[in-house]
């Protein structure tokens, strides 16, 4: 029991460290994402560039790509249960599945499966798939489905749409200032826009992967903390039983001694 308790304590400690790291890493990407969105908006709305704005429009006859982010390790309660159900009920969409705990699902529409620990190793493969879909205009929408970290006390199961990219939410910030920028671009501007969009989409996948990692470790911290409490309660019960047995043995010896002296 002591060795199990020590293992659970170590996992509890590591989960707390990983929550903070995941939050810090996600914030780094949020800063870049905001600047990238501003750049896309400015190029899209420049009066001197002839841009096929359909590059950021949904192809209503295109495919839906859903990216499911689960996890590899245990000790995190029902972290994967809603994800598992969502994949099973998602009959028509193409899928990318991240997390070994979701590998037991058979679905002909799953394009790619990777362990969460290998996310960055195979991340270029995901980027390549999305790049081809955007350039070929073959995608209707791209969503990320995962456990969203709000705070230590709040985690929600959410579906976030990351394509088409909503660039209008920076409109007020940009148009509230004098905007006189112009561009001279010696290349296909639509390819440039496509590259920006792919970069933006892939950055959001990274942000949500970090967010999911924070959620995973919050849930693991909860489970391991509860497990430690239960182990300690069990240990206390065992100590009580041991003390009770010792007292009974002592009492028995006292009775036996009294009988011998009678």
Short mmCIF file of N, CA, C and O in Angstrom, two decimals, residues 40-166:
data_model
loop_
_atom_site.label_atom_id
_atom_site.label_comp_id
_atom_site.label_asym_id
_atom_site.label_seq_id
_atom_site.Cartn_x
_atom_site.Cartn_y
_atom_site.Cartn_z
N UNK A 40 -3.85 38.75 -41.59
CA UNK A 40 -4.79 38.17 -42.55
C UNK A 40 -5.89 39.18 -42.89
O UNK A 40 -6.25 39.37 -44.05
N UNK A 41 -6.42 39.85 -41.86
CA UNK A 41 -7.49 40.82 -42.07
C UNK A 41 -7.02 41.96 -42.98
O UNK A 41 -7.74 42.37 -43.90
N UNK A 42 -5.82 42.47 -42.71
CA UNK A 42 -5.31 43.61 -43.48
C UNK A 42 -5.10 43.23 -44.95
O UNK A 42 -5.41 44.01 -45.85
N UNK A 43 -4.58 42.04 -45.20
CA UNK A 43 -4.36 41.60 -46.59
C UNK A 43 -5.71 41.35 -47.27
O UNK A 43 -5.92 41.74 -48.42
N UNK A 44 -6.62 40.73 -46.55
CA UNK A 44 -7.94 40.43 -47.11
C UNK A 44 -8.68 41.69 -47.53
O UNK A 44 -9.40 41.69 -48.53
N UNK A 45 -8.51 42.75 -46.73
CA UNK A 45 -9.30 43.97 -46.95
C UNK A 45 -8.50 45.09 -47.61
O UNK A 45 -8.95 46.23 -47.64
N UNK A 46 -7.35 44.78 -48.16
CA UNK A 46 -6.57 45.79 -48.87
C UNK A 46 -7.22 46.10 -50.22
O UNK A 46 -7.58 45.19 -50.97
N UNK A 47 -7.35 47.38 -50.53
CA UNK A 47 -8.05 47.79 -51.74
C UNK A 47 -7.24 47.52 -53.01
O UNK A 47 -7.80 47.47 -54.10
N UNK A 48 -5.93 47.37 -52.87
CA UNK A 48 -5.08 47.26 -54.06
C UNK A 48 -4.75 45.83 -54.45
O UNK A 48 -4.04 45.61 -55.43
N UNK A 49 -5.22 44.88 -53.68
CA UNK A 49 -4.92 43.48 -53.98
C UNK A 49 -6.17 42.78 -54.49
O UNK A 49 -7.25 42.93 -53.93
N UNK A 50 -5.99 42.01 -55.55
CA UNK A 50 -7.10 41.22 -56.08
C UNK A 50 -7.04 39.83 -55.44
O UNK A 50 -6.21 39.01 -55.81
N UNK A 51 -7.92 39.65 -54.49
CA UNK A 51 -7.88 38.41 -53.71
C UNK A 51 -9.16 37.61 -53.92
O UNK A 51 -10.26 38.16 -53.91
N UNK A 52 -8.98 36.32 -54.12
CA UNK A 52 -10.12 35.42 -54.16
C UNK A 52 -10.50 35.11 -52.72
O UNK A 52 -9.94 34.22 -52.09
N UNK A 53 -11.45 35.87 -52.20
CA UNK A 53 -11.81 35.74 -50.79
C UNK A 53 -12.52 34.42 -50.48
O UNK A 53 -12.72 34.08 -49.32
N UNK A 54 -12.83 33.68 -51.54
CA UNK A 54 -13.45 32.37 -51.32
C UNK A 54 -12.47 31.39 -50.67
O UNK A 54 -12.88 30.32 -50.23
N UNK A 55 -11.18 31.76 -50.65
CA UNK A 55 -10.19 30.88 -50.04
C UNK A 55 -10.52 30.63 -48.56
O UNK A 55 -10.17 29.60 -48.00
N UNK A 56 -11.21 31.59 -47.93
CA UNK A 56 -11.59 31.43 -46.53
C UNK A 56 -13.09 31.13 -46.39
O UNK A 56 -13.64 31.23 -45.31
N UNK A 57 -13.74 30.77 -47.49
CA UNK A 57 -15.16 30.43 -47.43
C UNK A 57 -15.33 28.92 -47.38
O UNK A 57 -14.52 28.16 -47.92
N UNK A 58 -16.39 28.51 -46.76
CA UNK A 58 -16.68 27.07 -46.70
C UNK A 58 -17.18 26.57 -48.04
O UNK A 58 -17.99 27.23 -48.70
N UNK A 59 -16.67 25.43 -48.44
CA UNK A 59 -17.19 24.74 -49.61
C UNK A 59 -18.36 23.88 -49.10
O UNK A 59 -18.14 22.86 -48.45
N UNK A 60 -19.57 24.32 -49.37
CA UNK A 60 -20.75 23.65 -48.81
C UNK A 60 -20.85 22.19 -49.24
O UNK A 60 -21.52 21.39 -48.60
N UNK A 61 -20.17 21.84 -50.32
CA UNK A 61 -20.16 20.45 -50.78
C UNK A 61 -18.89 19.72 -50.33
O UNK A 61 -18.66 18.57 -50.70
N UNK A 62 -18.08 20.42 -49.54
CA UNK A 62 -16.82 19.83 -49.09
C UNK A 62 -16.98 18.94 -47.88
O UNK A 62 -18.08 18.73 -47.37
N UNK A 63 -15.86 18.45 -47.39
CA UNK A 63 -15.85 17.52 -46.25
C UNK A 63 -15.76 18.32 -44.94
O UNK A 63 -15.31 19.46 -44.92
N UNK A 64 -16.19 17.68 -43.87
CA UNK A 64 -16.01 18.21 -42.51
C UNK A 64 -14.87 17.42 -41.88
O UNK A 64 -14.88 16.18 -41.90
N UNK A 65 -13.90 18.13 -41.33
CA UNK A 65 -12.79 17.48 -40.63
C UNK A 65 -12.91 17.79 -39.15
O UNK A 65 -12.90 18.95 -38.74
N UNK A 66 -13.05 16.75 -38.34
CA UNK A 66 -13.11 16.91 -36.88
C UNK A 66 -11.84 16.33 -36.26
O UNK A 66 -11.46 15.18 -36.55
N UNK A 67 -11.21 17.12 -35.41
CA UNK A 67 -9.98 16.70 -34.74
C UNK A 67 -10.31 16.46 -33.27
O UNK A 67 -10.72 17.37 -32.55
N UNK A 68 -10.17 15.20 -32.85
CA UNK A 68 -10.49 14.80 -31.47
C UNK A 68 -9.21 14.69 -30.66
O UNK A 68 -8.29 13.97 -31.05
N UNK A 69 -9.16 15.40 -29.54
CA UNK A 69 -7.96 15.38 -28.70
C UNK A 69 -8.27 14.68 -27.38
O UNK A 69 -8.99 15.21 -26.53
N UNK A 70 -7.76 13.47 -27.22
CA UNK A 70 -7.90 12.72 -25.98
C UNK A 70 -6.58 12.67 -25.25
O UNK A 70 -5.84 13.65 -25.22
N UNK A 71 -6.25 11.51 -24.67
CA UNK A 71 -4.97 11.39 -23.97
C UNK A 71 -4.44 9.97 -24.03
O UNK A 71 -5.10 9.06 -24.55
N UNK A 72 -3.24 9.78 -23.51
CA UNK A 72 -2.56 8.48 -23.55
C UNK A 72 -2.62 7.74 -22.22
O UNK A 72 -2.61 6.51 -22.19
N UNK A 73 -2.61 8.48 -21.12
CA UNK A 73 -2.40 7.89 -19.80
C UNK A 73 -3.69 7.80 -18.99
O UNK A 73 -4.68 8.45 -19.31
N UNK A 74 -3.63 7.00 -17.94
CA UNK A 74 -4.78 6.83 -17.06
C UNK A 74 -4.78 7.81 -15.91
O UNK A 74 -4.15 8.86 -15.96
N UNK A 75 -5.50 7.48 -14.84
CA UNK A 75 -5.63 8.30 -13.65
C UNK A 75 -6.23 9.67 -13.94
O UNK A 75 -5.86 10.66 -13.33
N UNK A 76 -7.17 9.73 -14.90
CA UNK A 76 -7.81 11.03 -15.15
C UNK A 76 -9.32 10.86 -15.34
O UNK A 76 -9.94 11.57 -16.13
N UNK A 77 -9.91 9.91 -14.62
CA UNK A 77 -11.36 9.77 -14.56
C UNK A 77 -11.98 9.50 -15.92
O UNK A 77 -11.49 8.70 -16.72
N UNK A 78 -13.09 10.22 -16.20
CA UNK A 78 -13.85 10.00 -17.44
C UNK A 78 -13.42 10.96 -18.56
O UNK A 78 -14.25 11.38 -19.37
N UNK A 79 -12.16 11.32 -18.58
CA UNK A 79 -11.64 12.30 -19.53
C UNK A 79 -12.00 11.95 -20.98
O UNK A 79 -12.31 12.82 -21.78
N UNK A 80 -11.96 10.67 -21.31
CA UNK A 80 -12.15 10.26 -22.71
C UNK A 80 -13.56 9.76 -23.02
O UNK A 80 -13.85 9.47 -24.18
N UNK A 81 -14.42 9.65 -22.02
CA UNK A 81 -15.73 9.02 -22.26
C UNK A 81 -16.59 9.82 -23.25
O UNK A 81 -17.19 9.24 -24.17
N UNK A 82 -16.66 11.13 -23.08
CA UNK A 82 -17.46 11.95 -24.00
C UNK A 82 -16.82 12.00 -25.39
O UNK A 82 -17.53 12.01 -26.40
N UNK A 83 -15.51 12.03 -25.44
CA UNK A 83 -14.81 12.00 -26.72
C UNK A 83 -15.11 10.70 -27.47
O UNK A 83 -15.39 10.70 -28.67
N UNK A 84 -15.07 9.60 -26.73
CA UNK A 84 -15.35 8.29 -27.31
C UNK A 84 -16.76 8.27 -27.90
O UNK A 84 -16.97 7.84 -29.06
N UNK A 85 -17.73 8.74 -27.14
CA UNK A 85 -19.13 8.77 -27.61
C UNK A 85 -19.28 9.67 -28.83
O UNK A 85 -20.02 9.35 -29.78
N UNK A 86 -18.62 10.82 -28.79
CA UNK A 86 -18.72 11.78 -29.90
C UNK A 86 -18.18 11.18 -31.20
O UNK A 86 -18.78 11.35 -32.27
N UNK A 87 -17.06 10.46 -31.12
CA UNK A 87 -16.49 9.84 -32.32
C UNK A 87 -17.41 8.75 -32.86
O UNK A 87 -17.66 8.67 -34.06
N UNK A 88 -17.93 7.93 -31.95
CA UNK A 88 -18.83 6.84 -32.35
C UNK A 88 -20.09 7.39 -33.04
O UNK A 88 -20.57 6.82 -34.03
N UNK A 89 -20.61 8.51 -32.54
CA UNK A 89 -21.83 9.10 -33.09
C UNK A 89 -21.57 9.99 -34.31
O UNK A 89 -22.52 10.41 -34.99
N UNK A 90 -20.31 10.28 -34.58
CA UNK A 90 -19.93 11.13 -35.72
C UNK A 90 -19.73 10.22 -36.93
O UNK A 90 -18.63 9.74 -37.19
N UNK A 91 -20.79 10.00 -37.68
CA UNK A 91 -20.77 8.99 -38.74
C UNK A 91 -20.15 9.48 -40.05
O UNK A 91 -19.56 8.70 -40.79
N UNK A 92 -20.30 10.75 -40.36
CA UNK A 92 -19.97 11.23 -41.71
C UNK A 92 -18.67 12.02 -41.83
O UNK A 92 -18.09 12.09 -42.92
N UNK A 93 -18.23 12.64 -40.76
CA UNK A 93 -17.05 13.52 -40.85
C UNK A 93 -15.76 12.72 -40.94
O UNK A 93 -15.66 11.60 -40.43
N UNK A 94 -14.78 13.33 -41.60
CA UNK A 94 -13.42 12.78 -41.55
C UNK A 94 -12.80 13.20 -40.22
O UNK A 94 -13.14 14.25 -39.66
N UNK A 95 -11.89 12.36 -39.72
CA UNK A 95 -11.41 12.58 -38.36
C UNK A 95 -9.90 12.40 -38.25
O UNK A 95 -9.31 11.56 -38.93
N UNK A 96 -9.34 13.19 -37.33
CA UNK A 96 -7.98 12.97 -36.84
C UNK A 96 -8.11 12.71 -35.34
O UNK A 96 -8.75 13.51 -34.64
N UNK A 97 -7.57 11.61 -34.88
CA UNK A 97 -7.71 11.22 -33.48
C UNK A 97 -6.36 11.31 -32.78
O UNK A 97 -5.39 10.68 -33.21
N UNK A 98 -6.30 12.10 -31.72
CA UNK A 98 -5.07 12.29 -30.93
C UNK A 98 -5.30 11.70 -29.55
O UNK A 98 -6.22 12.11 -28.84
N UNK A 99 -4.48 10.72 -29.17
CA UNK A 99 -4.62 10.11 -27.85
C UNK A 99 -4.82 8.61 -27.93
O UNK A 99 -5.77 8.13 -28.55
N UNK A 100 -3.94 7.86 -27.31
CA UNK A 100 -3.95 6.40 -27.37
C UNK A 100 -5.21 5.79 -26.78
O UNK A 100 -5.65 4.72 -27.18
N UNK A 101 -5.84 6.48 -25.81
CA UNK A 101 -7.04 5.97 -25.17
C UNK A 101 -8.24 5.92 -26.11
O UNK A 101 -9.27 5.33 -25.79
N UNK A 102 -8.12 6.53 -27.30
CA UNK A 102 -9.21 6.54 -28.28
C UNK A 102 -8.92 5.63 -29.46
O UNK A 102 -9.68 5.62 -30.44
N UNK A 103 -7.84 4.86 -29.39
CA UNK A 103 -7.43 4.03 -30.52
C UNK A 103 -8.31 2.81 -30.74
O UNK A 103 -8.22 2.15 -31.77
N UNK A 104 -9.16 2.49 -29.78
CA UNK A 104 -9.97 1.27 -29.89
C UNK A 104 -11.23 1.45 -30.73
O UNK A 104 -12.05 0.55 -30.83
N UNK A 105 -11.38 2.61 -31.36
CA UNK A 105 -12.56 2.89 -32.17
C UNK A 105 -12.27 2.58 -33.63
O UNK A 105 -11.28 3.06 -34.20
N UNK A 106 -13.13 1.78 -34.24
CA UNK A 106 -12.99 1.48 -35.66
C UNK A 106 -13.92 2.39 -36.46
O UNK A 106 -15.13 2.40 -36.24
N UNK A 107 -13.33 3.14 -37.36
CA UNK A 107 -14.10 4.08 -38.17
C UNK A 107 -13.33 4.31 -39.47
O UNK A 107 -12.18 4.76 -39.45
N UNK A 108 -13.97 4.03 -40.58
CA UNK A 108 -13.31 4.16 -41.89
C UNK A 108 -12.97 5.61 -42.23
O UNK A 108 -12.16 5.88 -43.12
N UNK A 109 -13.60 6.56 -41.51
CA UNK A 109 -13.35 7.97 -41.79
C UNK A 109 -12.22 8.56 -40.95
O UNK A 109 -11.95 9.75 -41.04
N UNK A 110 -11.59 7.74 -40.11
CA UNK A 110 -10.44 8.23 -39.35
C UNK A 110 -9.22 8.25 -40.27
O UNK A 110 -8.76 7.21 -40.74
N UNK A 111 -8.72 9.44 -40.56
CA UNK A 111 -7.60 9.62 -41.49
C UNK A 111 -6.26 9.36 -40.82
O UNK A 111 -5.31 8.93 -41.47
N UNK A 112 -6.19 9.65 -39.52
CA UNK A 112 -4.89 9.65 -38.86
C UNK A 112 -5.09 9.46 -37.36
O UNK A 112 -5.98 10.07 -36.77
N UNK A 113 -4.28 8.60 -36.77
CA UNK A 113 -4.28 8.41 -35.32
C UNK A 113 -2.87 8.63 -34.80
O UNK A 113 -1.92 8.06 -35.35
N UNK A 114 -2.73 9.41 -33.75
CA UNK A 114 -1.42 9.59 -33.14
C UNK A 114 -1.56 9.63 -31.63
O UNK A 114 -2.57 10.10 -31.10
N UNK A 115 -0.54 9.14 -30.96
CA UNK A 115 -0.51 9.26 -29.51
C UNK A 115 -0.25 10.71 -29.14
O UNK A 115 0.42 11.44 -29.87
N UNK A 116 -0.78 11.12 -28.01
CA UNK A 116 -0.62 12.52 -27.60
C UNK A 116 0.85 12.85 -27.36
O UNK A 116 1.31 13.96 -27.64
N UNK A 117 1.61 11.88 -26.84
CA UNK A 117 3.03 12.09 -26.58
C UNK A 117 3.81 12.29 -27.89
O UNK A 117 4.92 12.83 -27.88
N UNK A 118 3.23 11.86 -29.01
CA UNK A 118 3.91 11.98 -30.30
C UNK A 118 3.30 13.07 -31.17
O UNK A 118 3.54 13.13 -32.38
N UNK A 119 2.50 13.92 -30.56
CA UNK A 119 1.80 14.98 -31.31
C UNK A 119 2.77 15.82 -32.13
O UNK A 119 2.55 16.08 -33.31
N UNK A 120 3.86 16.26 -31.50
CA UNK A 120 4.79 17.14 -32.21
C UNK A 120 5.64 16.41 -33.23
O UNK A 120 6.07 16.99 -34.23
N UNK A 121 5.85 15.14 -33.01
CA UNK A 121 6.60 14.34 -33.98
C UNK A 121 5.84 14.23 -35.30
O UNK A 121 6.42 14.30 -36.39
N UNK A 122 4.52 14.03 -35.20
CA UNK A 122 3.70 13.83 -36.40
C UNK A 122 2.87 15.06 -36.76
O UNK A 122 2.05 14.99 -37.69
N UNK A 123 3.08 16.15 -36.07
CA UNK A 123 2.34 17.38 -36.35
C UNK A 123 2.46 17.82 -37.82
O UNK A 123 1.45 18.25 -38.41
N UNK A 124 3.64 17.71 -38.45
CA UNK A 124 3.73 18.09 -39.87
C UNK A 124 2.78 17.31 -40.78
O UNK A 124 2.34 17.85 -41.81
N UNK A 125 2.44 16.07 -40.41
CA UNK A 125 1.49 15.29 -41.21
C UNK A 125 0.10 15.92 -41.15
O UNK A 125 -0.61 15.97 -42.16
N UNK A 126 -0.29 16.37 -39.96
CA UNK A 126 -1.59 17.04 -39.81
C UNK A 126 -1.60 18.33 -40.62
O UNK A 126 -2.57 18.65 -41.33
N UNK A 127 -0.52 19.10 -40.51
CA UNK A 127 -0.40 20.36 -41.24
C UNK A 127 -0.50 20.13 -42.75
O UNK A 127 -1.16 20.89 -43.47
N UNK A 128 0.12 19.05 -43.23
CA UNK A 128 0.09 18.73 -44.66
C UNK A 128 -1.34 18.42 -45.12
O UNK A 128 -1.78 18.88 -46.18
N UNK A 129 -2.08 17.65 -44.33
CA UNK A 129 -3.48 17.32 -44.67
C UNK A 129 -4.32 18.58 -44.78
O UNK A 129 -5.09 18.75 -45.74
N UNK A 130 -4.19 19.45 -43.78
CA UNK A 130 -5.00 20.67 -43.75
C UNK A 130 -4.61 21.59 -44.90
O UNK A 130 -5.46 22.21 -45.55
N UNK A 131 -3.32 21.67 -45.18
CA UNK A 131 -2.83 22.49 -46.28
C UNK A 131 -3.46 22.07 -47.61
O UNK A 131 -3.91 22.90 -48.41
N UNK A 132 -3.51 20.76 -47.84
CA UNK A 132 -4.10 20.24 -49.09
C UNK A 132 -5.59 20.55 -49.17
O UNK A 132 -6.11 20.91 -50.23
N UNK A 133 -6.28 20.41 -48.06
CA UNK A 133 -7.73 20.69 -48.04
C UNK A 133 -8.02 22.16 -48.32
O UNK A 133 -8.95 22.48 -49.07
N UNK A 134 -7.23 23.05 -47.72
CA UNK A 134 -7.45 24.49 -47.92
C UNK A 134 -7.12 24.89 -49.35
O UNK A 134 -7.89 25.61 -50.01
N UNK A 135 -5.98 24.44 -49.84
CA UNK A 135 -5.56 24.81 -51.21
C UNK A 135 -6.50 24.24 -52.27
O UNK A 135 -6.75 24.87 -53.30
N UNK A 136 -7.03 23.05 -52.03
CA UNK A 136 -7.95 22.42 -52.99
C UNK A 136 -9.39 22.85 -52.78
O UNK A 136 -10.28 22.43 -53.53
N UNK A 137 -9.62 23.66 -51.74
CA UNK A 137 -10.97 24.13 -51.41
C UNK A 137 -11.95 22.97 -51.29
O UNK A 137 -13.08 23.02 -51.81
N UNK A 138 -11.51 21.94 -50.61
CA UNK A 138 -12.32 20.73 -50.50
C UNK A 138 -12.94 20.55 -49.12
O UNK A 138 -13.50 19.50 -48.82
N UNK A 139 -12.84 21.58 -48.27
CA UNK A 139 -13.29 21.44 -46.89
C UNK A 139 -14.44 22.42 -46.58
O UNK A 139 -14.41 23.58 -46.98
N UNK A 140 -15.43 21.91 -45.91
CA UNK A 140 -16.57 22.72 -45.49
C UNK A 140 -16.27 23.40 -44.16
O UNK A 140 -16.53 24.59 -43.98
N UNK A 141 -15.74 22.64 -43.21
CA UNK A 141 -15.37 23.21 -41.92
C UNK A 141 -14.39 22.29 -41.21
O UNK A 141 -14.30 21.09 -41.52
N UNK A 142 -13.64 22.87 -40.29
CA UNK A 142 -12.70 22.12 -39.46
C UNK A 142 -13.02 22.45 -38.01
O UNK A 142 -13.14 23.62 -37.63
N UNK A 143 -13.17 21.41 -37.21
CA UNK A 143 -13.50 21.59 -35.78
C UNK A 143 -12.51 20.82 -34.92
O UNK A 143 -11.95 19.81 -35.33
N UNK A 144 -12.32 21.34 -33.71
CA UNK A 144 -11.53 20.62 -32.70
C UNK A 144 -12.47 20.28 -31.55
O UNK A 144 -13.15 21.17 -31.02
N UNK A 145 -12.50 19.00 -31.16
CA UNK A 145 -13.36 18.54 -30.08
C UNK A 145 -12.48 18.04 -28.95
O UNK A 145 -11.63 17.16 -29.16
N UNK A 146 -12.67 18.60 -27.76
CA UNK A 146 -11.75 18.29 -26.66
C UNK A 146 -12.34 18.77 -25.34
O UNK A 146 -13.40 19.39 -25.30
N UNK A 147 -11.65 18.48 -24.25
CA UNK A 147 -12.03 18.98 -22.92
C UNK A 147 -11.35 20.33 -22.71
O UNK A 147 -10.12 20.40 -22.62
N UNK A 148 -12.16 21.37 -22.62
CA UNK A 148 -11.65 22.74 -22.59
C UNK A 148 -11.40 23.20 -21.15
O UNK A 148 -12.30 23.15 -20.30
N UNK A 149 -10.18 23.65 -20.90
CA UNK A 149 -9.80 24.13 -19.57
C UNK A 149 -10.17 25.60 -19.42
O UNK A 149 -9.71 26.46 -20.17
N UNK A 150 -11.05 25.89 -18.45
CA UNK A 150 -11.39 27.28 -18.11
C UNK A 150 -10.63 27.70 -16.85
O UNK A 150 -10.05 28.78 -16.79
N UNK A 151 -10.69 26.82 -15.85
CA UNK A 151 -10.02 27.08 -14.57
C UNK A 151 -9.86 25.74 -13.85
O UNK A 151 -10.33 24.71 -14.33
N UNK A 152 -9.21 25.80 -12.70
CA UNK A 152 -9.01 24.58 -11.90
C UNK A 152 -10.34 23.91 -11.57
O UNK A 152 -10.44 22.68 -11.51
N UNK A 153 -11.37 24.71 -11.40
CA UNK A 153 -12.67 24.16 -10.99
C UNK A 153 -13.65 23.98 -12.15
O UNK A 153 -14.76 23.48 -11.95
N UNK A 154 -13.26 24.39 -13.37
CA UNK A 154 -14.20 24.30 -14.49
C UNK A 154 -13.53 23.76 -15.76
O UNK A 154 -12.61 24.36 -16.30
N UNK A 155 -14.01 22.61 -16.21
CA UNK A 155 -13.58 22.00 -17.46
C UNK A 155 -14.85 21.60 -18.22
O UNK A 155 -15.75 20.99 -17.64
N UNK A 156 -14.94 21.97 -19.49
CA UNK A 156 -16.14 21.65 -20.26
C UNK A 156 -15.77 20.93 -21.55
O UNK A 156 -14.69 21.15 -22.11
N UNK A 157 -16.66 20.07 -21.99
CA UNK A 157 -16.47 19.35 -23.25
C UNK A 157 -16.98 20.25 -24.37
O UNK A 157 -18.15 20.62 -24.39
N UNK A 158 -16.10 20.62 -25.32
CA UNK A 158 -16.48 21.61 -26.31
C UNK A 158 -16.04 21.24 -27.72
O UNK A 158 -15.11 20.47 -27.93
N UNK A 159 -16.75 21.85 -28.66
CA UNK A 159 -16.43 21.73 -30.09
C UNK A 159 -16.14 23.13 -30.61
O UNK A 159 -17.01 24.00 -30.61
N UNK A 160 -14.89 23.36 -31.05
CA UNK A 160 -14.47 24.69 -31.50
C UNK A 160 -14.25 24.68 -33.01
O UNK A 160 -13.46 23.87 -33.52
N UNK A 161 -14.93 25.57 -33.71
CA UNK A 161 -14.74 25.68 -35.17
C UNK A 161 -13.53 26.56 -35.45
O UNK A 161 -13.45 27.70 -34.98
N UNK A 162 -12.58 26.04 -36.23
CA UNK A 162 -11.38 26.81 -36.56
C UNK A 162 -11.26 27.13 -38.06
O UNK A 162 -10.34 27.82 -38.48
N UNK A 163 -12.19 26.61 -38.85
CA UNK A 163 -12.29 26.99 -40.27
C UNK A 163 -13.76 26.89 -40.67
O UNK A 163 -14.41 25.93 -40.31
N UNK A 164 -14.28 27.89 -41.40
CA UNK A 164 -13.63 29.11 -41.87
C UNK A 164 -13.14 29.99 -40.72
O UNK A 164 -13.75 30.01 -39.66
N UNK A 165 -12.05 30.70 -40.96
CA UNK A 165 -11.44 31.54 -39.94
C UNK A 165 -12.24 32.82 -39.77
O UNK A 165 -12.53 33.52 -40.75
N UNK A 166 -12.62 33.12 -38.54
CA UNK A 166 -13.34 34.36 -38.24
C UNK A 166 -12.33 35.48 -37.99
O UNK A 166 -11.74 35.57 -36.92
#
